[in-house]
XYZ file of C-alpha atoms in Angstrom:
209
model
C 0.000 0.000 0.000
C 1.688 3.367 -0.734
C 2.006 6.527 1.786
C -0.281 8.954 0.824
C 1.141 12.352 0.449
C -1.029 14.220 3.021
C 1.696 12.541 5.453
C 3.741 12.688 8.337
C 7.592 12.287 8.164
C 9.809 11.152 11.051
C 12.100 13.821 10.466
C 10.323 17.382 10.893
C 12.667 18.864 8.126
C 11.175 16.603 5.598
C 7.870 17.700 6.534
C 5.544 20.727 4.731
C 3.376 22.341 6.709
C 0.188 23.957 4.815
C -1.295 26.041 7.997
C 1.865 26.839 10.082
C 1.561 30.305 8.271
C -2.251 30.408 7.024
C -5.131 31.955 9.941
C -8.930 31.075 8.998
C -9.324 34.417 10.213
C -6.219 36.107 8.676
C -7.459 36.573 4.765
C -5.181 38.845 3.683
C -2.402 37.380 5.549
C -2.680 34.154 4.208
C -2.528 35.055 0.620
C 0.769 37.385 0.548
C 2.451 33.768 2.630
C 1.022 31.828 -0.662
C 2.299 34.574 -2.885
C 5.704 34.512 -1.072
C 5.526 30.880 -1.653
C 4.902 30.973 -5.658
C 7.737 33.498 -6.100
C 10.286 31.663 -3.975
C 9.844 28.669 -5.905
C 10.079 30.833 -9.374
C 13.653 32.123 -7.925
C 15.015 28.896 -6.069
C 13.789 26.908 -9.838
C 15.416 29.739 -11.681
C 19.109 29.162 -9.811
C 18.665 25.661 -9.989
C 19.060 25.928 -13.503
C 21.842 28.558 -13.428
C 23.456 25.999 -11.003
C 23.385 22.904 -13.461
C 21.487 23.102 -17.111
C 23.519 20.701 -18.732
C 20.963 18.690 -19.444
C 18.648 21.645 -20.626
C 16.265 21.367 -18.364
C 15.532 25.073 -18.390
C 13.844 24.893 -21.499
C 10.897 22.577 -19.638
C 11.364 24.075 -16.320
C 10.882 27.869 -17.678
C 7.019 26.647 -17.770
C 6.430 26.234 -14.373
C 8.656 29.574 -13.354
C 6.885 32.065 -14.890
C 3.965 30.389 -14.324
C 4.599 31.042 -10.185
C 6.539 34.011 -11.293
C 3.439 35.654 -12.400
C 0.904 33.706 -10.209
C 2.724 35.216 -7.196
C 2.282 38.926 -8.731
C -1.128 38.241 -9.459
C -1.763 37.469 -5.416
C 0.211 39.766 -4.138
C -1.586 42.763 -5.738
C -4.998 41.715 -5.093
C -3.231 41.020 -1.245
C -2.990 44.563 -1.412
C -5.810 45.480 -3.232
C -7.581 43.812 0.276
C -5.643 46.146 2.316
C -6.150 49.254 0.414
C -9.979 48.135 0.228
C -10.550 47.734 4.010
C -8.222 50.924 4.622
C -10.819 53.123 2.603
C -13.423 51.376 4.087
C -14.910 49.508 0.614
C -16.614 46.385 1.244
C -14.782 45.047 -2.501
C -12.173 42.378 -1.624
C -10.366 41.817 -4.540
C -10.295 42.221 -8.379
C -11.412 38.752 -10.201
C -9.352 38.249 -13.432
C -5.845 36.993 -14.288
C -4.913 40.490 -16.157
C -1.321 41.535 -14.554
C -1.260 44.974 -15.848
C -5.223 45.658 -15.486
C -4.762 44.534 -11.583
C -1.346 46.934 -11.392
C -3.403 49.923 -12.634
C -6.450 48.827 -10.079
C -3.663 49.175 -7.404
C -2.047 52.571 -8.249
C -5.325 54.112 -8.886
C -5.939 53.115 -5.280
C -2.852 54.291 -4.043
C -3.823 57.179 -5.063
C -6.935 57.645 -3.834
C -6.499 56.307 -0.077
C -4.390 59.137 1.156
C -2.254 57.644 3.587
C 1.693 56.893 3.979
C 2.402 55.024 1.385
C 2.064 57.832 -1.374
C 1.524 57.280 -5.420
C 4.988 58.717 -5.719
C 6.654 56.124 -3.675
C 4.759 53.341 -4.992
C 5.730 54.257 -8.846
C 9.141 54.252 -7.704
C 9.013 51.218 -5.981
C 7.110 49.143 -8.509
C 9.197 50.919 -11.639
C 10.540 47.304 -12.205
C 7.546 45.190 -11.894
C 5.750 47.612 -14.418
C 8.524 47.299 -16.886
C 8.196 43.746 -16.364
C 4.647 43.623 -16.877
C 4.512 46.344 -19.900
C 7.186 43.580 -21.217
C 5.475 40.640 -20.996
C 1.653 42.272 -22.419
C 3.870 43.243 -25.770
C 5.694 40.024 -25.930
C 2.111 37.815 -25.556
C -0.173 41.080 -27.020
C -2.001 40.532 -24.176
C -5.455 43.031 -24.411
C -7.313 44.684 -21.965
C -9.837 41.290 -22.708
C -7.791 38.693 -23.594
C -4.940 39.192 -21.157
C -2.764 35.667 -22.576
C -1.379 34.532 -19.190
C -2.423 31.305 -19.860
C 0.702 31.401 -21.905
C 2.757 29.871 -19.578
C -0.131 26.772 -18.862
C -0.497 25.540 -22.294
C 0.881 25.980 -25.710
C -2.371 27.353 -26.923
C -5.304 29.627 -25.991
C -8.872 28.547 -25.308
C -9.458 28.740 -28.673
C -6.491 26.354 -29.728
C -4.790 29.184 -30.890
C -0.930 29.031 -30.592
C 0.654 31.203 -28.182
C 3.458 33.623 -29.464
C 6.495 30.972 -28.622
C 4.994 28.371 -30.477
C 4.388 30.758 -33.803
C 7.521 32.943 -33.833
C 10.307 31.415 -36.175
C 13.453 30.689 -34.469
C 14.306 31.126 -30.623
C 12.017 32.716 -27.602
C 14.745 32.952 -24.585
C 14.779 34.342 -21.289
C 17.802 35.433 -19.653
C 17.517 33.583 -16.407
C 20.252 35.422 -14.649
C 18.769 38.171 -15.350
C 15.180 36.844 -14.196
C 16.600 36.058 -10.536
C 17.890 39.422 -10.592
C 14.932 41.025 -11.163
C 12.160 38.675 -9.374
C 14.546 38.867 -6.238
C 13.648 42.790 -6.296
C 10.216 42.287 -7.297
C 9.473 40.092 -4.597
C 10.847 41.852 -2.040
C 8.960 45.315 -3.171
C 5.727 43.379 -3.272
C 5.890 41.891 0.240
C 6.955 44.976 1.597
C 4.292 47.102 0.128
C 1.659 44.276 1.109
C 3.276 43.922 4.621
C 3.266 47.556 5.197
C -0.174 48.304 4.592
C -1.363 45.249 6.582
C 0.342 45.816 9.822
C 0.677 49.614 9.536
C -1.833 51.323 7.598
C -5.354 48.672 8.080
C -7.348 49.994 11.642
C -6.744 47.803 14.627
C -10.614 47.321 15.078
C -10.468 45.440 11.442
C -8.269 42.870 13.896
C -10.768 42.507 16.611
């Protein structure tokens, strides 16, 4: 009979915990620790390949990073979309939709309506990377306003069997995956800052009681 998954092991190293960070009454919390989660394992995959690709991995493994890559984006703004949300007293939770840049421009617009310490100044500066990222990645799958693409990363095709731009271009789609830890190293840490700062700084203690 074979273990099943959903398992104990003898040594607690070996061992995953799903709730050790997740609250049932912690909401916003407990998506910016799975966020965390999907961008760590973009990065730690990404050096893994840096570390040893001489079997080419990458090219499979490339998949499943910027699928997490942009999965932990995705959370981590509508993390903070929560905060900003309960700050200005909305009773919206979050933005439904896959659309990177759409959910970006939901934030900032935010930003700058909420007034508080975390101004629309700061925040271009500190997200100046992730938009470039994102402005990068609409042109490079001409992702729309309605059809956003970011399934790109999921399957080789759209919902309509259409290819996606990798499959169609002639000759070589790479990604520079130095350059990627580089980059999602900052990202990450301007995200989770931003989220963590409105959370324990900027949301009323009464939203806690």
């Amino acid at each position: 009979m074979m273990k099943p998954i959903f398992s104990r092991n003898e040594d607690i190293d070996r061992i995953a915990f799903l709730n050790w960070r997740i609250s049932k009454d912690r909401h916003i919390q407990n998506l910016t620790n799975i966020a965390e989660g999907y961008l760590t394992a973009a990065i730690r995959l990404a050096r893994l390949c840096l570390i040893n690709n001489n079997d080419k991995s990458a090219d499979i493994v490339i998949f499943p990073i910027l699928m997490n890559a942009n999965h932990g984006i995705e959370i981590y703004l509508k993390a903070i979309m929560w905060s900003l949300n309960v700050i200005m007293k909305s009773d919206a939770r979050i933005d439904r939709g896959h659309n990177l840049l759409q959910l970006y421009r939901s934030v900032r617009s935010k930003i700058k309506s909420y007034g508080g310490n975390l101004t629309l100044k700061d925040f271009n500066e500190a997200t100046a990377g992730l938009l470039n990222y994102l402005e990068e990645l609409f042109e490079k799958t001409k992702g729309t306003d309605k059809k956003d693409n970011m399934d790109f990363s999921r399957y080789p095709f759209n919902t309509s069997y259409e290819n996606h731009f990798y499959v169609e271009k002639f000759g070589n789609t790479e990604v520079d995956l130095e350059n990627f830890v580089v980059r999602f190293e900052e990202i990450s840490v301007v995200l989770d800052n931003i989220a963590s700062f409105l959370y324990e700084h900027e949301i009323p203690e009464d939203f806690f009681d």
